[in-house]
Coordinates of C-alpha atoms in Angstrom, one line a residue:
X113 CA -9.6 41.5 24.7
X114 CA -6.2 40.3 24.3
X115 CA -4.3 39.4 27.4
X116 CA -1.1 41.6 28.8
X117 CA 2.2 39.8 29.2
X118 CA 5.1 40.8 31.0
X119 CA 7.6 38.8 28.7
X120 CA 7.2 37.2 25.3
X121 CA 9.2 34.3 23.7
X122 CA 10.3 36.0 20.1
X123 CA 12.9 32.6 19.0
X124 CA 12.9 29.1 19.4
X125 CA 15.5 26.5 18.1
X126 CA 16.0 22.6 18.3
X127 CA 19.3 21.1 17.3
X128 CA 18.9 18.7 14.2
X129 CA 21.4 16.3 15.4
X130 CA 20.8 13.4 17.5
X131 CA 24.0 12.1 18.2
X132 CA 26.9 14.8 18.0
X133 CA 30.1 12.9 17.1
X134 CA 32.0 15.7 16.0
X135 CA 30.6 18.6 18.1
X136 CA 31.4 19.8 21.3
X137 CA 29.1 20.5 24.2
X138 CA 29.6 24.3 24.3
X139 CA 29.5 24.5 20.2
X140 CA 26.1 22.8 21.0
X141 CA 25.4 25.5 23.2
X142 CA 26.6 28.0 20.7
X143 CA 24.6 26.4 17.7
X144 CA 21.3 26.6 19.3
X145 CA 21.7 30.2 20.6
X146 CA 22.4 31.6 17.1
X147 CA 19.6 29.2 15.7
X148 CA 17.4 30.7 18.1
X149 CA 18.3 34.3 17.7
X150 CA 18.0 34.0 14.0
X151 CA 14.6 32.8 14.2
X152 CA 13.8 35.8 16.7
X153 CA 15.3 38.6 14.1
X154 CA 18.3 39.4 16.9
X155 CA 21.8 39.0 17.4
X156 CA 24.0 38.1 20.3
X157 CA 24.4 41.8 20.9
X158 CA 21.0 42.4 21.7
X159 CA 21.2 39.7 24.6
X160 CA 21.9 41.3 27.9
X161 CA 20.6 38.1 29.9
X162 CA 21.7 34.4 29.8
X163 CA 20.0 31.1 31.7
X164 CA 21.3 27.9 31.8
X165 CA 21.6 24.7 34.1
X166 CA 23.7 23.3 36.5
X167 CA 25.3 21.1 34.1
X168 CA 26.7 23.7 31.7
X169 CA 30.1 23.5 30.7
X170 CA 32.5 25.0 33.1
X171 CA 31.5 27.5 35.2
X172 CA 28.0 27.6 33.6
X173 CA 27.0 31.1 32.7
X174 CA 30.1 32.7 33.3
X175 CA 32.0 30.0 30.8
X176 CA 29.4 30.3 28.3
X177 CA 29.3 34.1 28.2
X178 CA 32.8 34.1 27.5
X179 CA 32.7 31.2 25.1
X180 CA 29.6 32.9 23.2
X181 CA 30.6 36.3 23.3
X182 CA 28.0 37.8 25.1
X183 CA 27.9 41.0 27.2
X184 CA 25.6 40.4 29.8
X185 CA 23.8 42.4 32.8
X186 CA 22.0 39.4 34.3
X187 CA 22.7 35.4 34.4
X188 CA 21.1 32.6 36.1
X189 CA 21.9 28.7 36.5
X190 CA 19.1 27.1 38.6
X191 CA 19.2 23.8 38.2
X192 CA 16.0 21.6 38.6
X193 CA 17.0 18.9 36.3
X194 CA 14.8 18.6 33.3
X195 CA 12.6 21.3 34.5
X196 CA 15.1 23.8 34.6
X197 CA 14.1 25.7 31.0
X198 CA 10.8 26.4 32.2
X199 CA 11.8 27.4 35.5
X200 CA 14.3 29.6 33.5
X201 CA 11.1 31.1 31.2
X202 CA 9.8 32.3 34.6
X203 CA 12.8 33.5 35.8
X204 CA 13.4 35.6 32.7
X205 CA 10.1 37.0 32.7
X206 CA 10.8 38.2 36.3
X207 CA 14.1 39.7 35.4
X208 CA 12.5 41.3 32.4
X209 CA 9.6 42.7 34.4
X210 CA 12.2 44.0 36.8
X211 CA 14.1 45.9 34.4
X212 CA 17.1 43.5 34.9
X213 CA 17.6 42.4 31.2
X214 CA 15.6 43.1 27.7
X215 CA 16.6 39.9 25.9
X216 CA 17.1 36.5 27.8
X217 CA 18.9 33.9 26.2
X218 CA 18.1 30.3 27.5
X219 CA 20.1 27.3 26.2
X220 CA 20.5 23.4 26.8
X221 CA 23.0 21.1 25.1
X222 CA 24.7 17.9 25.6
X223 CA 26.3 14.5 24.4
X224 CA 25.1 11.6 26.3
X225 CA 24.8 9.4 23.3
X226 CA 28.0 10.3 21.9
X227 CA 29.5 9.8 25.3
X228 CA 28.1 6.0 25.2
X229 CA 25.7 6.4 27.9
X230 CA 23.2 3.4 27.7
X231 CA 21.4 3.5 30.6
X232 CA 20.9 5.9 33.7
X233 CA 21.8 5.5 36.9
X234 CA 20.6 7.9 39.9
X235 CA 22.5 10.9 39.7
X236 CA 26.0 11.2 41.8
X237 CA 26.0 15.0 43.1
X238 CA 29.0 14.3 45.4
X239 CA 30.3 12.7 48.7
X240 CA 28.2 15.4 50.7
X241 CA 24.8 14.9 49.3
X242 CA 22.4 14.3 52.1
X243 CA 20.6 11.3 50.4
X244 CA 23.7 9.6 49.5
X245 CA 24.2 7.1 52.5
X246 CA 20.3 6.2 52.7
X247 CA 20.1 5.6 48.9
X248 CA 23.2 4.8 47.0
X249 CA 23.8 1.5 48.9
X250 CA 20.8 0.2 46.9
X251 CA 22.2 1.0 43.7
X252 CA 19.2 3.3 42.7
X253 CA 18.7 3.4 38.7
X254 CA 16.1 6.0 36.9
X255 CA 14.0 3.5 35.4
X256 CA 13.5 1.3 38.5
X257 CA 12.3 4.7 40.6
X258 CA 9.7 5.6 37.9
X259 CA 8.5 1.7 37.8
X260 CA 8.1 2.1 41.6
X261 CA 5.5 4.9 41.0
X262 CA 3.9 3.2 37.9
X263 CA 3.3 0.0 40.1
X264 CA 1.9 2.2 42.8
X265 CA -0.3 4.1 40.6
X266 CA -1.7 0.9 39.2
X267 CA -2.1 -0.7 42.6
X268 CA -4.1 2.6 43.9
X269 CA -6.5 3.2 41.0
X270 CA -6.2 0.3 38.9
X271 CA -3.9 1.5 36.1
X272 CA -2.9 -1.1 33.4
X273 CA 0.1 -1.4 31.2
X274 CA -2.4 -0.9 28.2
X275 CA -3.5 2.3 29.4
X276 CA 0.0 3.7 29.6
X277 CA 0.7 2.3 26.2
X278 CA -1.5 4.7 24.7
X279 CA 0.7 7.4 25.6
X280 CA 3.6 5.9 23.7
X281 CA 1.2 5.4 20.8
X282 CA 0.1 9.0 20.6
X283 CA 4.0 9.9 20.7
X284 CA 4.6 7.6 17.8
X285 CA 1.5 9.1 15.6
X286 CA 2.9 12.4 15.7
X287 CA 6.7 11.5 15.7
X288 CA 6.3 9.9 12.1
X289 CA 5.6 13.0 10.5
X290 CA 9.2 14.7 12.1
X291 CA 12.2 14.0 9.8
X292 CA 14.3 14.4 12.9
X293 CA 12.8 12.0 15.2
X294 CA 14.9 9.1 16.3
X295 CA 11.9 6.6 16.5
X296 CA 9.3 7.5 13.6
X297 CA 7.2 3.9 13.3
X298 CA 3.9 4.1 14.5
X299 CA 3.3 1.6 17.2
X300 CA 0.6 -0.1 18.6
X301 CA -0.8 -0.9 22.3
X302 CA 0.2 -4.6 21.9
X303 CA 3.9 -3.4 20.5
X304 CA 4.4 -1.5 23.5
X305 CA 3.1 -4.4 25.8
X306 CA 5.1 -7.1 24.2
X307 CA 8.2 -5.0 24.0
X308 CA 10.9 -6.2 26.6
X309 CA 10.4 -5.4 30.1
X310 CA 13.1 -3.1 31.6
X311 CA 11.7 -2.5 35.7
X312 CA 8.6 -4.0 36.2
X313 CA 5.7 -2.6 35.2
X314 CA 7.5 -0.4 32.5
X315 CA 8.6 -2.0 29.1
X316 CA 11.2 -0.8 27.1
X317 CA 8.7 1.4 24.7
X318 CA 7.3 3.0 27.9
X319 CA 10.8 4.7 28.2
X320 CA 12.3 7.9 26.7
X321 CA 15.1 8.0 24.2
X322 CA 18.7 9.1 24.9
X323 CA 19.8 11.8 22.6
X324 CA 22.5 14.6 22.2
X325 CA 21.8 18.1 20.8
X326 CA 20.1 20.8 22.6
X327 CA 17.7 23.7 21.9
X328 CA 17.2 27.6 22.9
X329 CA 14.6 30.1 23.6
X330 CA 14.6 33.8 23.5
X331 CA 12.4 35.6 25.9
X332 CA 12.1 39.5 25.2
X333 CA 10.1 42.5 26.8
X334 CA 6.6 43.4 25.6
X335 CA 8.6 46.4 23.3
X336 CA 10.9 44.5 21.5
X337 CA 8.2 41.8 20.7
X338 CA 6.0 44.3 19.4
X339 CA 8.9 45.6 17.0
X340 CA 9.4 41.8 16.0
X341 CA 6.0 41.0 14.9
X342 CA 3.0 38.5 15.6
X343 CA 5.3 35.2 15.8
X344 CA 6.5 36.0 19.1
X345 CA 4.2 34.1 21.7
X346 CA 3.1 35.7 24.9
X347 CA 4.3 34.2 28.5
X348 CA 1.0 34.4 30.5
X349 CA 1.7 32.3 33.6
X350 CA 4.5 30.2 35.2
X351 CA 4.8 28.5 38.0
X352 CA 7.4 25.9 40.0
X353 CA 7.2 23.6 42.6
X354 CA 9.4 20.9 44.4
X355 CA 8.3 17.7 45.9
X356 CA 10.7 15.3 48.0
X357 CA 10.3 12.0 50.1
X358 CA 9.3 14.4 53.4
X359 CA 11.4 12.1 55.7
X360 CA 9.7 8.8 53.9
X361 CA 6.1 10.3 54.2
X362 CA 5.7 10.3 50.2
X363 CA 2.8 9.3 48.1
X364 CA 4.2 7.9 44.5
X365 CA 1.0 9.1 42.6
X366 CA 1.6 12.6 42.2
X367 CA 4.0 14.8 41.1
X368 CA 4.8 18.7 42.2
X369 CA 2.8 19.5 39.1
X370 CA -0.3 19.7 41.2
X371 CA 1.2 22.5 42.8
X372 CA 3.2 24.2 40.0
X373 CA 0.0 24.3 37.5
X374 CA -1.9 26.0 39.7
X375 CA 0.2 28.6 40.5
X376 CA 0.6 29.0 36.4
X377 CA -3.0 28.9 36.0
X378 CA -3.9 31.6 38.2
X379 CA -1.0 33.6 37.1
X380 CA -2.7 33.3 33.5
X381 CA -6.3 33.8 34.7
X382 CA -6.9 30.5 32.8
X383 CA -7.9 26.9 33.6
X384 CA -7.1 23.5 32.0
X385 CA -10.3 23.7 30.0
X386 CA -8.8 26.5 27.8
X387 CA -5.7 24.7 26.7
X388 CA -5.9 23.8 23.2
X389 CA -2.4 21.9 23.5
X390 CA -0.1 20.6 26.1
X391 CA 3.5 19.6 25.7
X392 CA 4.1 17.1 28.7
X393 CA 7.5 15.9 30.2
X394 CA 7.8 12.2 29.0
X395 CA 10.6 10.7 30.2
X396 CA 8.4 7.6 30.7
X397 CA 4.9 6.6 30.1
X398 CA 3.9 7.1 33.9
X399 CA 5.6 10.5 33.8
X400 CA 2.9 11.9 31.7
X401 CA 0.0 10.0 33.0
X402 CA 0.6 11.5 36.8
X403 CA 1.2 15.0 35.2
X404 CA -2.1 15.3 33.4
X405 CA -3.6 14.4 36.4
X406 CA -1.7 16.8 38.5
X407 CA -2.1 19.5 36.1
X408 CA -6.4 18.8 36.4
X409 CA -6.8 17.4 32.9
X410 CA -8.5 14.7 34.7
X411 CA -9.1 13.6 38.0
X412 CA -6.5 11.9 40.3
X413 CA -6.7 8.0 39.3
X414 CA -8.3 8.4 36.0
X415 CA -5.4 9.3 34.0
X416 CA -5.6 5.9 32.6
X417 CA -8.9 6.3 31.4
X418 CA -8.1 9.6 29.9
X419 CA -5.5 8.9 27.8
X420 CA -6.9 5.5 26.3
X421 CA -8.0 5.2 22.8
X422 CA -6.1 8.1 21.5
X423 CA -7.2 11.0 23.4
X424 CA -3.6 12.7 23.0
X425 CA -3.3 12.3 19.1
X426 CA -3.6 15.3 17.3
X427 CA -6.6 15.3 15.1
X428 CA -8.2 12.4 17.2
X429 CA -8.4 13.4 20.9
X430 CA -9.3 15.9 23.2
X431 CA -5.9 17.1 24.3
X432 CA -3.1 17.0 21.7
X433 CA 0.3 16.0 23.2
X434 CA 3.8 16.4 22.0
X435 CA 3.2 16.7 18.5
X436 CA 7.1 16.5 17.8
X437 CA 7.0 13.1 19.1
X438 CA 8.2 14.1 22.3
X439 CA 10.8 12.3 24.3
X440 CA 9.6 9.1 24.0
X441 CA 10.1 9.0 19.9
X442 CA 11.7 12.4 18.9
X443 CA 14.2 14.1 21.1
X444 CA 15.2 14.0 24.6
X445 CA 18.7 16.3 24.7
X446 CA 21.3 15.9 27.5
X447 CA 18.3 13.9 29.2
X448 CA 16.7 16.9 30.0
X449 CA 13.4 17.2 28.1
X450 CA 11.6 20.6 28.9
X451 CA 13.3 22.6 26.6
X452 CA 12.0 21.0 23.6
X453 CA 8.4 21.2 25.4
X454 CA 8.4 24.8 25.1
X455 CA 9.8 24.8 21.4
X456 CA 7.1 22.7 20.3
X457 CA 4.3 24.7 21.9
X458 CA 5.5 27.7 20.5
X459 CA 5.5 25.9 17.1
X460 CA 1.9 25.3 17.8
X461 CA 1.2 28.6 18.6
X462 CA 3.0 30.1 15.7
X463 CA 0.9 27.7 13.5
X464 CA 4.3 26.0 12.5
X465 CA 4.1 22.7 13.5
X466 CA 3.7 19.8 10.7
X467 CA 0.6 20.3 9.1
X468 CA -0.3 16.6 10.0
X469 CA -0.1 17.4 13.6
X470 CA -1.2 21.2 13.6
X471 CA -3.9 21.8 16.1
X472 CA -6.4 24.1 14.4
X473 CA -7.1 27.5 16.1
X474 CA -4.4 26.8 18.8
X475 CA -4.2 30.0 20.7
X476 CA -3.7 28.9 24.3
X477 CA -0.9 26.1 25.2
X478 CA 0.8 24.5 28.1
X479 CA 4.2 23.2 28.6
X480 CA 5.6 21.2 31.8
X481 CA 8.7 19.9 32.7
X482 CA 9.5 17.4 35.3
X483 CA 13.6 17.3 37.0
X484 CA 14.9 14.6 38.8
X485 CA 12.9 11.4 39.9
X486 CA 9.2 11.5 40.8
X487 CA 9.6 8.7 43.3
X488 CA 12.2 10.5 45.1
X489 CA 12.8 14.2 44.9
X490 CA 11.9 16.0 41.9
X491 CA 11.1 19.6 40.6
X492 CA 7.9 20.4 38.2
X493 CA 7.3 24.0 36.1
X494 CA 4.6 24.5 34.2
X495 CA 4.1 27.5 31.6
X496 CA 1.2 28.8 30.1
X497 CA 1.8 30.6 26.3
X498 CA -0.4 32.4 24.5
X499 CA -0.7 33.3 20.5
X500 CA -0.1 37.0 19.9
X501 CA -4.0 37.8 19.9
X502 CA -4.7 35.9 22.7

């Protein structure tokens, strides 16, 4: 018996550019919006709900609605960093169920590569940010903050650099089939551990790419999905959670996925064992490893064993992941990766992933996003998606 869903994803689009030297950020938002609407078989006249993050240009939803000519009755600019777009899927589902909108558009766009961003420091949200006086004097950088989590995980559980490297290896095996991926060369464990050290124990190939571009989703009510056909994908469950330093009482070996995941699985009436495919935010290899544990795909501390020997490679392992190459190889638009995680999960459920990485009979999939830094304050969001007949 097919499961019921309060909302469906009808359209997705990933911008093909990885360096947008000739486009503005609003232009990128508009182009991904039109791409997703075309994919859904809808137009901007059908959109009555719009969702974006806190770094969208101008006044966010207000400015972008004007720029794109949207006639809205609902808007949401929730900001949880890179997990924002999976949060938006859940909020769109709730808005649709409450009758606040019928067709919700979610967009992401940015130009960090064209603007010359070469490294990421901890983001400064202003002089009144409560942690500023305690942390910024030490010059935190994103890579260092994730390296702290990786080193602690190694200390607690014996995780090795070679085990982390398998995550990059899996991503590279998938990226070789993606014509738009920034890094298409297949790498080995040795390649990863022999690449330059960036922040001990993370090597260059443990780190995600920086890219321009963006993506968009169109979420619709069930009646519209029925009219659009069987390419629509069900939103079966969604969860979100926040982790912070808790006044210094913080464990670096887990993420808020251990709370967002169970919420999503319970709402969907499913378990990790039911998933045929997983899109996992991969800002760094350690992000993936901790998230897999926290979502229940393996026990805490067993992530290194779980990812070893190609278990994340489509056609080889038990849990194919990030079959587009992910943020480690393909695309990490505006340094925010959960949008592309949803897009690739939808491709898998539609049977539209590259034939070399398409998961056979993929009827249930998970997409997960992480925002902020897992060693400080971060937001996690998980969504469970199903094929139309699931």
